[in-house]
Coordinates of C-alpha atoms and ligand atoms in Angstrom, one line a residue:
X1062 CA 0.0 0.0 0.0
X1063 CA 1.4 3.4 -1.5
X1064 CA 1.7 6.0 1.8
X1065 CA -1.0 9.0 0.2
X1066 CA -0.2 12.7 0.0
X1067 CA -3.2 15.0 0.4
X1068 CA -2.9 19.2 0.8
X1069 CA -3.7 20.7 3.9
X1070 CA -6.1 23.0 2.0
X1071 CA -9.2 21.2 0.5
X1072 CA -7.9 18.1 1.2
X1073 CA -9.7 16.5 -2.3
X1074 CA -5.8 16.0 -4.0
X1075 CA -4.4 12.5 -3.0
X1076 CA -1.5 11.8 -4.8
X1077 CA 1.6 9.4 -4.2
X1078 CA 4.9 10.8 -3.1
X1079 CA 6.6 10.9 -6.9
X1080 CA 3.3 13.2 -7.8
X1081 CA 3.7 15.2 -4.9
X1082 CA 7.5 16.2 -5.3
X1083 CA 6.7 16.6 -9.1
X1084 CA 4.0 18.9 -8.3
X1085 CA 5.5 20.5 -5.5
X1086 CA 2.6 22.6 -4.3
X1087 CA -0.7 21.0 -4.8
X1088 CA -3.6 22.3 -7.1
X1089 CA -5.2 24.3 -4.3
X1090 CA -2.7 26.2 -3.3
X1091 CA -1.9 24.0 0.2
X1092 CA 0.9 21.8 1.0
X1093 CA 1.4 18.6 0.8
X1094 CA 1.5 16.1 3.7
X1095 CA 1.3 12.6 4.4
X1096 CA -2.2 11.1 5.5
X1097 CA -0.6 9.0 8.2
X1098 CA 3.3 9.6 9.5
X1099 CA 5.0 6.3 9.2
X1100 CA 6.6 4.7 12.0
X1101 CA 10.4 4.4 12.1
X1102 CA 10.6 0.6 12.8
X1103 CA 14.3 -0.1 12.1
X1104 CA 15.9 -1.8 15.5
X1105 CA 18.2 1.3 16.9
X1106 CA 21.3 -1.8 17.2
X1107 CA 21.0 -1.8 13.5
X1108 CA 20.6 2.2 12.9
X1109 CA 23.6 2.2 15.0
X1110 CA 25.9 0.3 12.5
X1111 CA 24.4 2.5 9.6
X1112 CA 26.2 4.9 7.8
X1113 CA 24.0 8.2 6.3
X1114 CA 23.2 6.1 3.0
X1115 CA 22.2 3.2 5.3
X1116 CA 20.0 5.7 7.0
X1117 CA 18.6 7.6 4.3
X1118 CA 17.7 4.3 2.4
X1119 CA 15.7 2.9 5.7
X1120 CA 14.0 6.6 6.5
X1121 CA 13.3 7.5 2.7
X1122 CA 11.5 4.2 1.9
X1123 CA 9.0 4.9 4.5
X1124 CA 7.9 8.5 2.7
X1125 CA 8.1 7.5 -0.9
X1126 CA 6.8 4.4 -1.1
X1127 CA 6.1 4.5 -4.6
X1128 CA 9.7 4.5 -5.6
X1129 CA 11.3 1.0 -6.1
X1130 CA 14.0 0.4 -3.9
X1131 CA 16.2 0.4 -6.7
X1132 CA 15.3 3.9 -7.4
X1133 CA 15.7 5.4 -4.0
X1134 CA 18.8 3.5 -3.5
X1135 CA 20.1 5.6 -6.9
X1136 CA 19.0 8.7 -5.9
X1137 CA 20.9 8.2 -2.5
X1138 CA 23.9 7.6 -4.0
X1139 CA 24.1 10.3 -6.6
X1140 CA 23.7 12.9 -3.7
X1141 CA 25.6 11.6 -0.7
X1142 CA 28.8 11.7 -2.4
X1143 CA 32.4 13.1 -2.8
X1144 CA 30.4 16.4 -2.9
X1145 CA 30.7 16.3 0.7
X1146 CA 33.7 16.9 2.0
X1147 CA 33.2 14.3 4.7
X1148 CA 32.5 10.7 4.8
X1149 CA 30.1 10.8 7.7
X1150 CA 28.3 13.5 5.6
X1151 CA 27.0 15.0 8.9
X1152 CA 29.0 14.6 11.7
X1153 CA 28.2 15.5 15.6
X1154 CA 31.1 17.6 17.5
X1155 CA 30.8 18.2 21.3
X1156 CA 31.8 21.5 22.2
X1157 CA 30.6 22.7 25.7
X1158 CA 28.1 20.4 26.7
X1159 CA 26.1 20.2 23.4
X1160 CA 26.3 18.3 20.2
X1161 CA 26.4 20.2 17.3
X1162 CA 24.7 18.2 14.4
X1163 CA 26.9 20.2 11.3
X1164 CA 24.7 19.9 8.4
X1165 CA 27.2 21.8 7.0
X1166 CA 29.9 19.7 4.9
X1167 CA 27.9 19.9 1.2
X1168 CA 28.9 21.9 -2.1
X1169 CA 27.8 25.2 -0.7
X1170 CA 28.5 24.9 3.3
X1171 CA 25.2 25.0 4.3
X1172 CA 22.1 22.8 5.5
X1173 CA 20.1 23.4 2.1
X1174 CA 22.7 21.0 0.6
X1175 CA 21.4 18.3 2.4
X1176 CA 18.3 18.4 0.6
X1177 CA 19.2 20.2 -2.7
X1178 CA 21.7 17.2 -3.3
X1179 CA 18.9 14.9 -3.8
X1180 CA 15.9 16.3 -4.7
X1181 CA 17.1 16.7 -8.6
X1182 CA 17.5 12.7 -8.6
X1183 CA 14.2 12.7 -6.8
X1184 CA 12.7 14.6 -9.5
X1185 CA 14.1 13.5 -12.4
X1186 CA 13.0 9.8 -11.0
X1187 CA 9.8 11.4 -10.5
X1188 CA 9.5 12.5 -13.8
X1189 CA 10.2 9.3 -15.2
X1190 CA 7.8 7.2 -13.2
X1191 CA 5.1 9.5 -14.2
X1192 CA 5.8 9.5 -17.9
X1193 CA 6.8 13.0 -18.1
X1194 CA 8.5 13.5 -21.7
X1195 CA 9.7 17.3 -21.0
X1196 CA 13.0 18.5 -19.7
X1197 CA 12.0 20.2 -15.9
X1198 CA 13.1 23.9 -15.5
X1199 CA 14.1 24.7 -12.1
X1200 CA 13.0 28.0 -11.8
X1201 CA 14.4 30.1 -9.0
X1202 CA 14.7 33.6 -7.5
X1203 CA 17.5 33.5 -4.6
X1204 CA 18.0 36.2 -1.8
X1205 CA 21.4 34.3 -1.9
X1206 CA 21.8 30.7 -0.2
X1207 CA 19.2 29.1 -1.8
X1208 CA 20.5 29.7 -5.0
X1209 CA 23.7 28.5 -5.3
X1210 CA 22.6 25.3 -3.3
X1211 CA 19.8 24.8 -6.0
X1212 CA 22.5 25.0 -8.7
X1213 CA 25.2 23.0 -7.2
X1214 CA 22.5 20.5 -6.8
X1215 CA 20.8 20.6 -10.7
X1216 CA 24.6 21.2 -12.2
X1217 CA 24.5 18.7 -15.1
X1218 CA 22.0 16.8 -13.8
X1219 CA 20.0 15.6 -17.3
X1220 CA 16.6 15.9 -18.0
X1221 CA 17.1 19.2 -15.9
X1222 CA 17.8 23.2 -16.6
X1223 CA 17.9 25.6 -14.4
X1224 CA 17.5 28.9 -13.9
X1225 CA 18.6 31.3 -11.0
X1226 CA 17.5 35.2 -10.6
X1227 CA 19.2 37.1 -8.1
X1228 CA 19.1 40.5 -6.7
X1229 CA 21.9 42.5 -8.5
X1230 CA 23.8 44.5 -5.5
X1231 CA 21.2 42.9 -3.2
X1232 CA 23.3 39.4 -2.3
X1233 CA 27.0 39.1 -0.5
X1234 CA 29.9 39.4 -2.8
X1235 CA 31.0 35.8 -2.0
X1236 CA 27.5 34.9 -2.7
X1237 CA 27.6 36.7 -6.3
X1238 CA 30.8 35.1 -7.2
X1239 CA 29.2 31.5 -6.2
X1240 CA 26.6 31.9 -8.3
X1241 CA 28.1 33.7 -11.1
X1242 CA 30.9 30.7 -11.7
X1243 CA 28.9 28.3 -11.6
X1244 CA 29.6 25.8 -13.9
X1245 CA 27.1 23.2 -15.9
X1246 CA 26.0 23.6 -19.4
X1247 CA 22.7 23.4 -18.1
X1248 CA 22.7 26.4 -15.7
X1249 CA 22.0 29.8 -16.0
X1250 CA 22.4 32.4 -13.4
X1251 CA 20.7 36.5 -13.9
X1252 CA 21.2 39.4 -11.8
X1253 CA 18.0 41.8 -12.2
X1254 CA 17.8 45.5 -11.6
X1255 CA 15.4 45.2 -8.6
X1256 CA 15.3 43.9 -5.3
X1257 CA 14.8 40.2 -3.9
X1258 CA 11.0 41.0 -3.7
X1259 CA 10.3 41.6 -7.5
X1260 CA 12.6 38.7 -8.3
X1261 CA 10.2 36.6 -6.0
X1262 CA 7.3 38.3 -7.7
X1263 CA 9.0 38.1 -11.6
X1264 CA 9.6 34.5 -11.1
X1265 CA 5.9 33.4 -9.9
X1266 CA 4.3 35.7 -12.8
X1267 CA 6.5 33.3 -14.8
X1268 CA 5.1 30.0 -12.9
X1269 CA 1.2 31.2 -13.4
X1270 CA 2.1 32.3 -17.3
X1271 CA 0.0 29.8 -18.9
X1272 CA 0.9 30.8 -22.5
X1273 CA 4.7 30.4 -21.7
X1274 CA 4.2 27.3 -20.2
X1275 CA 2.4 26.1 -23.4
X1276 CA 5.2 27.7 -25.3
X1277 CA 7.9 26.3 -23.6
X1278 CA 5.5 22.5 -23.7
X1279 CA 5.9 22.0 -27.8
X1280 CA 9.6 23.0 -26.5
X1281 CA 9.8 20.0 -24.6
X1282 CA 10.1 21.6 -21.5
X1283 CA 7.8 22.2 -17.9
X1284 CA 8.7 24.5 -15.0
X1285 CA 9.1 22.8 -11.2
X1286 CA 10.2 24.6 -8.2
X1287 CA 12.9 23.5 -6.0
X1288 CA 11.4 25.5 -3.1
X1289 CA 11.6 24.3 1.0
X1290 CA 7.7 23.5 0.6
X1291 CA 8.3 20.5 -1.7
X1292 CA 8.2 17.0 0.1
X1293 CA 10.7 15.9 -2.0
X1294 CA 13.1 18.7 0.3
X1295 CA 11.5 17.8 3.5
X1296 CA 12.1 14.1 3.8
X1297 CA 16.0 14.0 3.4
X1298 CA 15.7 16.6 6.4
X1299 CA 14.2 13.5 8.4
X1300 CA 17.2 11.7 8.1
X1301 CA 19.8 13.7 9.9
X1302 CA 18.0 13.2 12.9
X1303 CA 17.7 10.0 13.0
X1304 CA 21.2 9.4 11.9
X1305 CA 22.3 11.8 14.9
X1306 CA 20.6 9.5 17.3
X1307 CA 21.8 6.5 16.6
X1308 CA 25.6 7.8 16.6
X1309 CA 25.2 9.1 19.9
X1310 CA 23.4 5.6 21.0
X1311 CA 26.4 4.0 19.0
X1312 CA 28.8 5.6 21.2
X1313 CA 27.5 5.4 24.0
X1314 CA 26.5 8.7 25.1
X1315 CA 22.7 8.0 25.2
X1316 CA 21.5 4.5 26.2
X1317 CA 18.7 2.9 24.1
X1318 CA 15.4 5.0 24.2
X1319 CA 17.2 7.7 26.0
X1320 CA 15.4 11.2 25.2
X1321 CA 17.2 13.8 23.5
X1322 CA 16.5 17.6 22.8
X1323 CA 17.0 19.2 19.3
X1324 CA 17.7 22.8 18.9
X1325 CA 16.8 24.4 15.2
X1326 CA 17.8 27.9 13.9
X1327 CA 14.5 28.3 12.9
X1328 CA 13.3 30.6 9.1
X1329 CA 10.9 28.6 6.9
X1330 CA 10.6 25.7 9.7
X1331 CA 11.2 23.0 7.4
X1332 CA 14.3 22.3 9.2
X1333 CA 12.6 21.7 12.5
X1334 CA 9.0 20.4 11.0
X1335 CA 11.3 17.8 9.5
X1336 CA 12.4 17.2 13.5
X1337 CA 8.9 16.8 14.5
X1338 CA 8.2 14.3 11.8
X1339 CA 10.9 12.1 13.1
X1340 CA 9.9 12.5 16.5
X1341 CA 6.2 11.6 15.3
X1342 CA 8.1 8.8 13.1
X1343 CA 9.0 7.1 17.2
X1344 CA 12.2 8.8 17.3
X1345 CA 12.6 9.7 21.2
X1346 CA 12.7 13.4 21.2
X1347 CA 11.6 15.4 24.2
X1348 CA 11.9 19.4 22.9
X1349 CA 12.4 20.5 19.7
X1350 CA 13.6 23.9 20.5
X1351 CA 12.2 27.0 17.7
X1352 CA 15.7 29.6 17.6
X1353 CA 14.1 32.8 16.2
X1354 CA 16.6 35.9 15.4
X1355 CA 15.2 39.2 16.0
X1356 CA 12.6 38.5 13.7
X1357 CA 10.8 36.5 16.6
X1358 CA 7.4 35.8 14.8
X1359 CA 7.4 32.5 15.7
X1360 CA 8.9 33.0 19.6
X1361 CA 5.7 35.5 19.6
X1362 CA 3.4 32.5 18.1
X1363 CA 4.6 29.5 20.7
X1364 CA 3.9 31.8 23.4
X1365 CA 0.8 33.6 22.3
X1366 CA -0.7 31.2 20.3
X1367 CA -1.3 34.0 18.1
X1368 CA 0.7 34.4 14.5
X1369 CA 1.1 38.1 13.2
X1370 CA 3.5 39.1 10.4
X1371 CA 2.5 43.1 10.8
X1372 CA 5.5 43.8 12.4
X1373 CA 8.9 45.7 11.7
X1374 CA 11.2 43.7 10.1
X1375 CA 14.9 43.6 10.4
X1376 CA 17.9 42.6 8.3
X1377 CA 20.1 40.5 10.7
X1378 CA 23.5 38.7 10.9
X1379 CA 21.7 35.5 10.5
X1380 CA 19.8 36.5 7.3
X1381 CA 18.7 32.8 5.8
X1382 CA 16.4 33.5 9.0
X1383 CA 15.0 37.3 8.2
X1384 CA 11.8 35.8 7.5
X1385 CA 8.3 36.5 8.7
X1386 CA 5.8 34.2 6.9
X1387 CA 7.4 30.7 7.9
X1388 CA 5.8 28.1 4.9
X1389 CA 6.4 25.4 6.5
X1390 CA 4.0 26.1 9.8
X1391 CA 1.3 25.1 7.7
X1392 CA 2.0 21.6 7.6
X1393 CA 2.0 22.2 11.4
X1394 CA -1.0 23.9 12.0
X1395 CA -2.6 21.1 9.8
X1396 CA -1.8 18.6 12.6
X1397 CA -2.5 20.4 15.9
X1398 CA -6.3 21.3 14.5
X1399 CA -6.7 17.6 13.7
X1400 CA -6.4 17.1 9.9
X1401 CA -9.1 19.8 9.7
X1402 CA -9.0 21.3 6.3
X1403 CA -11.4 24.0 6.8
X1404 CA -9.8 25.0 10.2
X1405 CA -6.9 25.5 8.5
X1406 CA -8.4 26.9 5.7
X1407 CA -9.5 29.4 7.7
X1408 CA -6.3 30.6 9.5
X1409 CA -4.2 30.2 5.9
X1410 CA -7.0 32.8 4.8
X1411 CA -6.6 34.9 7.8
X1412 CA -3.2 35.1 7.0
X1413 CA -3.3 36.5 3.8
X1414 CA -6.1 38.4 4.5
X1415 CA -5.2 39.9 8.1
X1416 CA -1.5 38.7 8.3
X1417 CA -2.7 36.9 11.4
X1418 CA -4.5 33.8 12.7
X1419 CA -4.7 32.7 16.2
X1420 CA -5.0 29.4 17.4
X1421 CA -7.8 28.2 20.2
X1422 CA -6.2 27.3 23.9
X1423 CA -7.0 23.4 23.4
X1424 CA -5.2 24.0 19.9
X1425 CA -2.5 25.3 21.4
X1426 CA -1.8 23.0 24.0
X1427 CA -1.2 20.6 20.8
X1428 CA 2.3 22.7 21.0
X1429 CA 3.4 21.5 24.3
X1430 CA 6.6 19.6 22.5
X1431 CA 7.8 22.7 21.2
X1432 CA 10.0 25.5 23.0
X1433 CA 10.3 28.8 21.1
X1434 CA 12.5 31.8 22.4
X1435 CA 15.2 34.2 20.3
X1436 CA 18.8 35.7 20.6
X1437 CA 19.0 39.4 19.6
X1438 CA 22.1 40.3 17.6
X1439 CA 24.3 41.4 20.8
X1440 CA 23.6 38.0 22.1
X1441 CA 24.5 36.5 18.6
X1442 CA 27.9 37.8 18.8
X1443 CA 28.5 37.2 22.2
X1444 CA 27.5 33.8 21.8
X1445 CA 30.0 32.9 19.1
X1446 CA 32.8 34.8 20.8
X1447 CA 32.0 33.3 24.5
X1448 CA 32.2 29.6 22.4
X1449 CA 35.0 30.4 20.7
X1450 CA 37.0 31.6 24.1
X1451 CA 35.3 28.5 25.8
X1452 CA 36.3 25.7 23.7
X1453 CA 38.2 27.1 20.4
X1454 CA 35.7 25.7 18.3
X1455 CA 33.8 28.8 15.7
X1456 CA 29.7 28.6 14.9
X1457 CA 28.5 30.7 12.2
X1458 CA 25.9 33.1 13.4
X1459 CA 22.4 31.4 12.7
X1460 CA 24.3 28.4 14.6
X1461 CA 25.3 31.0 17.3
X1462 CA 21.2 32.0 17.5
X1463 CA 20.5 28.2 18.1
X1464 CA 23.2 27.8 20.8
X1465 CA 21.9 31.2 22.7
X1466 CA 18.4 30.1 22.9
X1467 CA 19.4 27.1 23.9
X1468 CA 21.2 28.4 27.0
X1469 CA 18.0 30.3 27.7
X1470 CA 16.2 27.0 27.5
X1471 CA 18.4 25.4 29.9
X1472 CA 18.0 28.8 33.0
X1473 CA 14.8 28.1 32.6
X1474 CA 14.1 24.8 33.0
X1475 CA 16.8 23.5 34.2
X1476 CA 16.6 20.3 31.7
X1477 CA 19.6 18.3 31.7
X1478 CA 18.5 16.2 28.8
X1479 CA 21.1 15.3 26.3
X1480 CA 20.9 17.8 22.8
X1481 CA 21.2 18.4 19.6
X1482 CA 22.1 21.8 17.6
X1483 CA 21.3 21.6 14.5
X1484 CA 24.5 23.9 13.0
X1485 CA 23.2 25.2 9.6
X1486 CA 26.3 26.8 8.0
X1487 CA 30.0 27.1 8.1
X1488 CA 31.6 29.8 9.7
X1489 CA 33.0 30.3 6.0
X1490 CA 29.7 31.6 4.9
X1491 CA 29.4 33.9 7.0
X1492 CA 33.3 35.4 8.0
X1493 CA 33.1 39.1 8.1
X1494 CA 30.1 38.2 11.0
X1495 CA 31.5 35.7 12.7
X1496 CA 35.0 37.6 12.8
X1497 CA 34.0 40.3 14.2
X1498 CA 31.8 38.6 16.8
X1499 CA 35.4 37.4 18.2
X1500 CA 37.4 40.9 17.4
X1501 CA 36.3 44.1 15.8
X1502 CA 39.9 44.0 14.3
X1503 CA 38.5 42.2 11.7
X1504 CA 36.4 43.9 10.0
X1505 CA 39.6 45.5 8.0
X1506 CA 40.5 42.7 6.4
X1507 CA 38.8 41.9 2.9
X1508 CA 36.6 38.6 2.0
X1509 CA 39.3 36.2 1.1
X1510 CA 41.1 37.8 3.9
X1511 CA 39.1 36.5 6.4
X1512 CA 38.7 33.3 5.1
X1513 CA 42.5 32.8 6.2
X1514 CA 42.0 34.4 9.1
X1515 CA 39.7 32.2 10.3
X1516 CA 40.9 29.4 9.0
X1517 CA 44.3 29.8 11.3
X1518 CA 41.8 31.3 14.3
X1519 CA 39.8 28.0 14.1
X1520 CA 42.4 25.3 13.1
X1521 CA 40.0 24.1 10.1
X1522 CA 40.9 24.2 6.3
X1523 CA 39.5 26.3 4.3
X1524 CA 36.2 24.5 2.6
X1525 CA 36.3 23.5 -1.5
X1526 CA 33.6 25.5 -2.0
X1527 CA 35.3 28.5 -0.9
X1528 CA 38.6 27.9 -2.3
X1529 CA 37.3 27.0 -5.7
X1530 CA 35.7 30.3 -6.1
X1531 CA 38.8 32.1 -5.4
X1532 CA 40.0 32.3 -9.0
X1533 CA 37.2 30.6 -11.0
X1534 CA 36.3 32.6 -14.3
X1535 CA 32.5 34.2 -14.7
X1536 CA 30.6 32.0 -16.6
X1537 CA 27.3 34.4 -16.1
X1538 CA 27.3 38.0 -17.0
X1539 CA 23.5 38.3 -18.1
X1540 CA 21.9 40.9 -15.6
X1541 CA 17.8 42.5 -16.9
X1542 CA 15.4 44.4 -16.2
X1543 CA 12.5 43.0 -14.6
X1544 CA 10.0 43.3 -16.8
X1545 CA 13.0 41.4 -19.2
X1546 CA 12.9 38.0 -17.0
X1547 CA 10.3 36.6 -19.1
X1548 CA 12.5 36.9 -22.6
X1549 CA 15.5 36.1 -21.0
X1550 CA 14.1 32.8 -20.2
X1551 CA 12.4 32.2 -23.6
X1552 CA 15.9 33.2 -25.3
X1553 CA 17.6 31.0 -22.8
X1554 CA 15.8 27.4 -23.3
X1555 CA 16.0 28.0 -27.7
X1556 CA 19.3 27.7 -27.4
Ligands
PLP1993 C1 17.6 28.1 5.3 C2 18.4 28.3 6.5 C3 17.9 28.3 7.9 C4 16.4 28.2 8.1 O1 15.9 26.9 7.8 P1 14.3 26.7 7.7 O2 14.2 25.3 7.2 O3 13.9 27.6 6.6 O4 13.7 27.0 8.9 C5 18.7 28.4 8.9 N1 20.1 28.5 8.8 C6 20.6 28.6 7.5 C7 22.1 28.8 7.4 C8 19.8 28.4 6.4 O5 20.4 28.5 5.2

């Protein structure tokens, strides 16, 4: 029996998992989620022996049940591989009492990789199984990270194109040059005159542009969407934790069914919604702790039980988590008002409507697993320098938010319960932040600069993906106007 998708909206979609990652977001607008969350029945003795392929073979099977284990077992391999600079793919290092989970080790040294690795393969598999002829378009507008993670990952990758628009001026100068060397016959990367917001805007305009996507049809072509809502990104997230656990039960630093906490730097809350699906999958998790940055919507939401975007928002030194309307929550909301598609119908519609929803008391006490609280940007800083004094060992800063909040956790509640930190990016990503967290000094030296200087600060080499961007020629020089994207694409997939 194929595991069913239906959308949290209507509810009148039910597709299997290959449909649901090819479609991304279903036909009414709502996510996708499973009808039942499958159990994680694997003995922990045997997760303990497994290495991450092991693991994401044994977790994966139990959300796509419509691939054949062959499939999945092809997809795995093609994404877990010499792209990571790390055999164990996602290893746990102890620094101060914690265990930081570094999600970190992919082509672009941060979490997204651990889901942009696969879900081409997924796709493209996808595709196949559902007798889809056309080449899929990725189609993307980037703020930065996203971006180059969604092209490392779709880089020669056949069957596949795709297509990145960025903010011209509006994304880190590292970040530019990550995504403007990119290499892959089948990539294609455009800076627009305009900010991240009309990208966002230029690019869905494009995905509800029914004469371009007939067009682009008798091309042999179809647009998909790499975006954080797509299953096919939310299921390789599951993994991690369940490979975490059974490495700490496999050395000994938890005994069998001992609970553990999780910590998430928290934007778009796949990253901890995935958490929550493990821990409703039988993983033994106690909290999973919600890390806001000063953009504390969601802090505001576990405490209130109220969700309101009409706020001020602000541009922090943890910007993959500058974000007010968290996606992801959806799939969330579904479950605490019982599967109810009109309930949360009605809050979705609230939202757009109102910018807020609020939640009933007997909802909310659904949330009791959850702990949400923030770390301003003074406690950001402090955090990484304080670590770094501590123990020698150097978090990037949506880490560093993470860590804080969970040293606020523990002064409150005094929970000694073993945890996990989920550590989202390399320091690398983010130097001229993290330097200066430790000394002001810093901020003097240039980009390249401080990569050395933190690379001699912190004892680690300097990552691939930041050395091979050193010197590596343009390969896109193509920047528009807004109102341009459209052509640019058109020109783009005649070639
Ligand atoms: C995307 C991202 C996050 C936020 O993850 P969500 O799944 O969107 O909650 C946190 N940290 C880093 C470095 C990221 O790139």
């Amino acid at each position: 029996m194929d595991l069913i998708y239906t959308s949290t909206r209507q509810g009148k979609e039910k597709v299997k998992a290959s449909e649901a990652i090819l479609k991304g977001l279903a036909s009414d607008g709502g996510l996708f989620v499973p009808e039942t969350i499958p159990t994680l029945d694997a003995d922990i003795d045997d997760l303990a022996k497994m290495d991450y392929k092991q693991t994401a073979f044994v977790v994966m099977r139990k959300f796509l049940t419509d691939f054949t284990d062959e499939e999945l077992q092809n997809c795995i391999d093609k994404a877990y591989d010499s792209k990571f600079d790390t055999e164990e793919i996602a290893p746990l290092v102890k620094a101060d009492g914690a265990y930081y989970l570094e999600l970190f080790h992919g082509a672009t040294i941060a979490f997204k990789d651990m889901a942009l690795s696969i879900l081409p393969h997924l796709l493209t598999t996808a595709a196949k199984k559902n007798n889809v002829k056309n080449d899929i378009v990725i189609l993307t507008a980037t703020s930065g990270d996203t971006g180059k993670a969604a092209l490392a990952g779709f880089a020669d990758v056949p069957g596949t194109k795709i297509i990145v628009f960025y903010p011209k001026g509006g994304v880190s100068p590292i970040q530019e040059k990550q995504m403007v060397t990119q290499k892959g016959d089948n990539t294609f990367v455009v800076g627009i005159n305009g900010n991240f917001d009309q990208a966002q805007s230029g690019v869905k305009a494009l995905f509800s542009d029914k004469e371009l996507a007939k067009e682009l049809d008798a091309k042999g072509y179809q647009f998909s969407s790499a975006n954080s809502i797509n299953i096919g990104r939310l299921v390789p997230q599951i993994v991690y934790y369940v490979y975490a656990y059974a490495k700490l039960y496999a050395e000994h630093k938890i005994a069998e069914n001992e609970m553990i906490n999780v910590v998430v730097p928290t934007g778009n809350f796949g990253n901890i919604l995935a958490a929550y699906y493990a821990k409703n999958m039988g993983l033994p998790i106690n909290k999973l702790i919600c890390a806001s940055n000063d953009n504390k919507v969601l802090y505001d939401f576990f405490e209130t039980g109220k969700y309101d975007k009409n706020r001020e928002f602000f541009l922090t030194t943890s910007p993959s988590m500058d974000i007010l309307i968290s996606s992801n929550l959806e799939r969330l909301i579904y479950r605490i008002v019982g599967e109810d598609n009109d309930k949360n119908q009605e809050l979705m519609n609230s939202l757009v409507n109102n910018g807020s929803y609020e939640i009933t008391p007997d909802v909310k006490a659904k949330l009791k697993d959850f702990y949400g609280n923030y770390a301003s940007e003074k406690e950001t800083a402090e955090k990484i320098n304080d670590l770094y004094k501590k123990t020698g060992y150097i978090i990037d800063t949506h880490t560093a938010v993470a860590a804080k909040v969970y040293d606020k956790y523990k002064a409150e509640t005094q929970d000694e319960t073993k945890t996990v930190i989920a550590s989202t990016a390399s320091p690398y990503k983010f130097t001229r932040s993290v330097l200066t967290s430790i000394d002001a000094k810093y901020d003097a030296l240039s980009d390249f600069g401080l990569c050395d200087e933190l690379s001699k600060l912190g004892n680690v080499k300097i990552p691939n993906a930041i050395e091979e961007i050193r010197n590596a020629e343009v390969r896109h020089n193509t920047v528009c106007e807004t109102n341009e994207m459209k052509n640019v694409v058109v020109s783009f997939l005649s070639k």
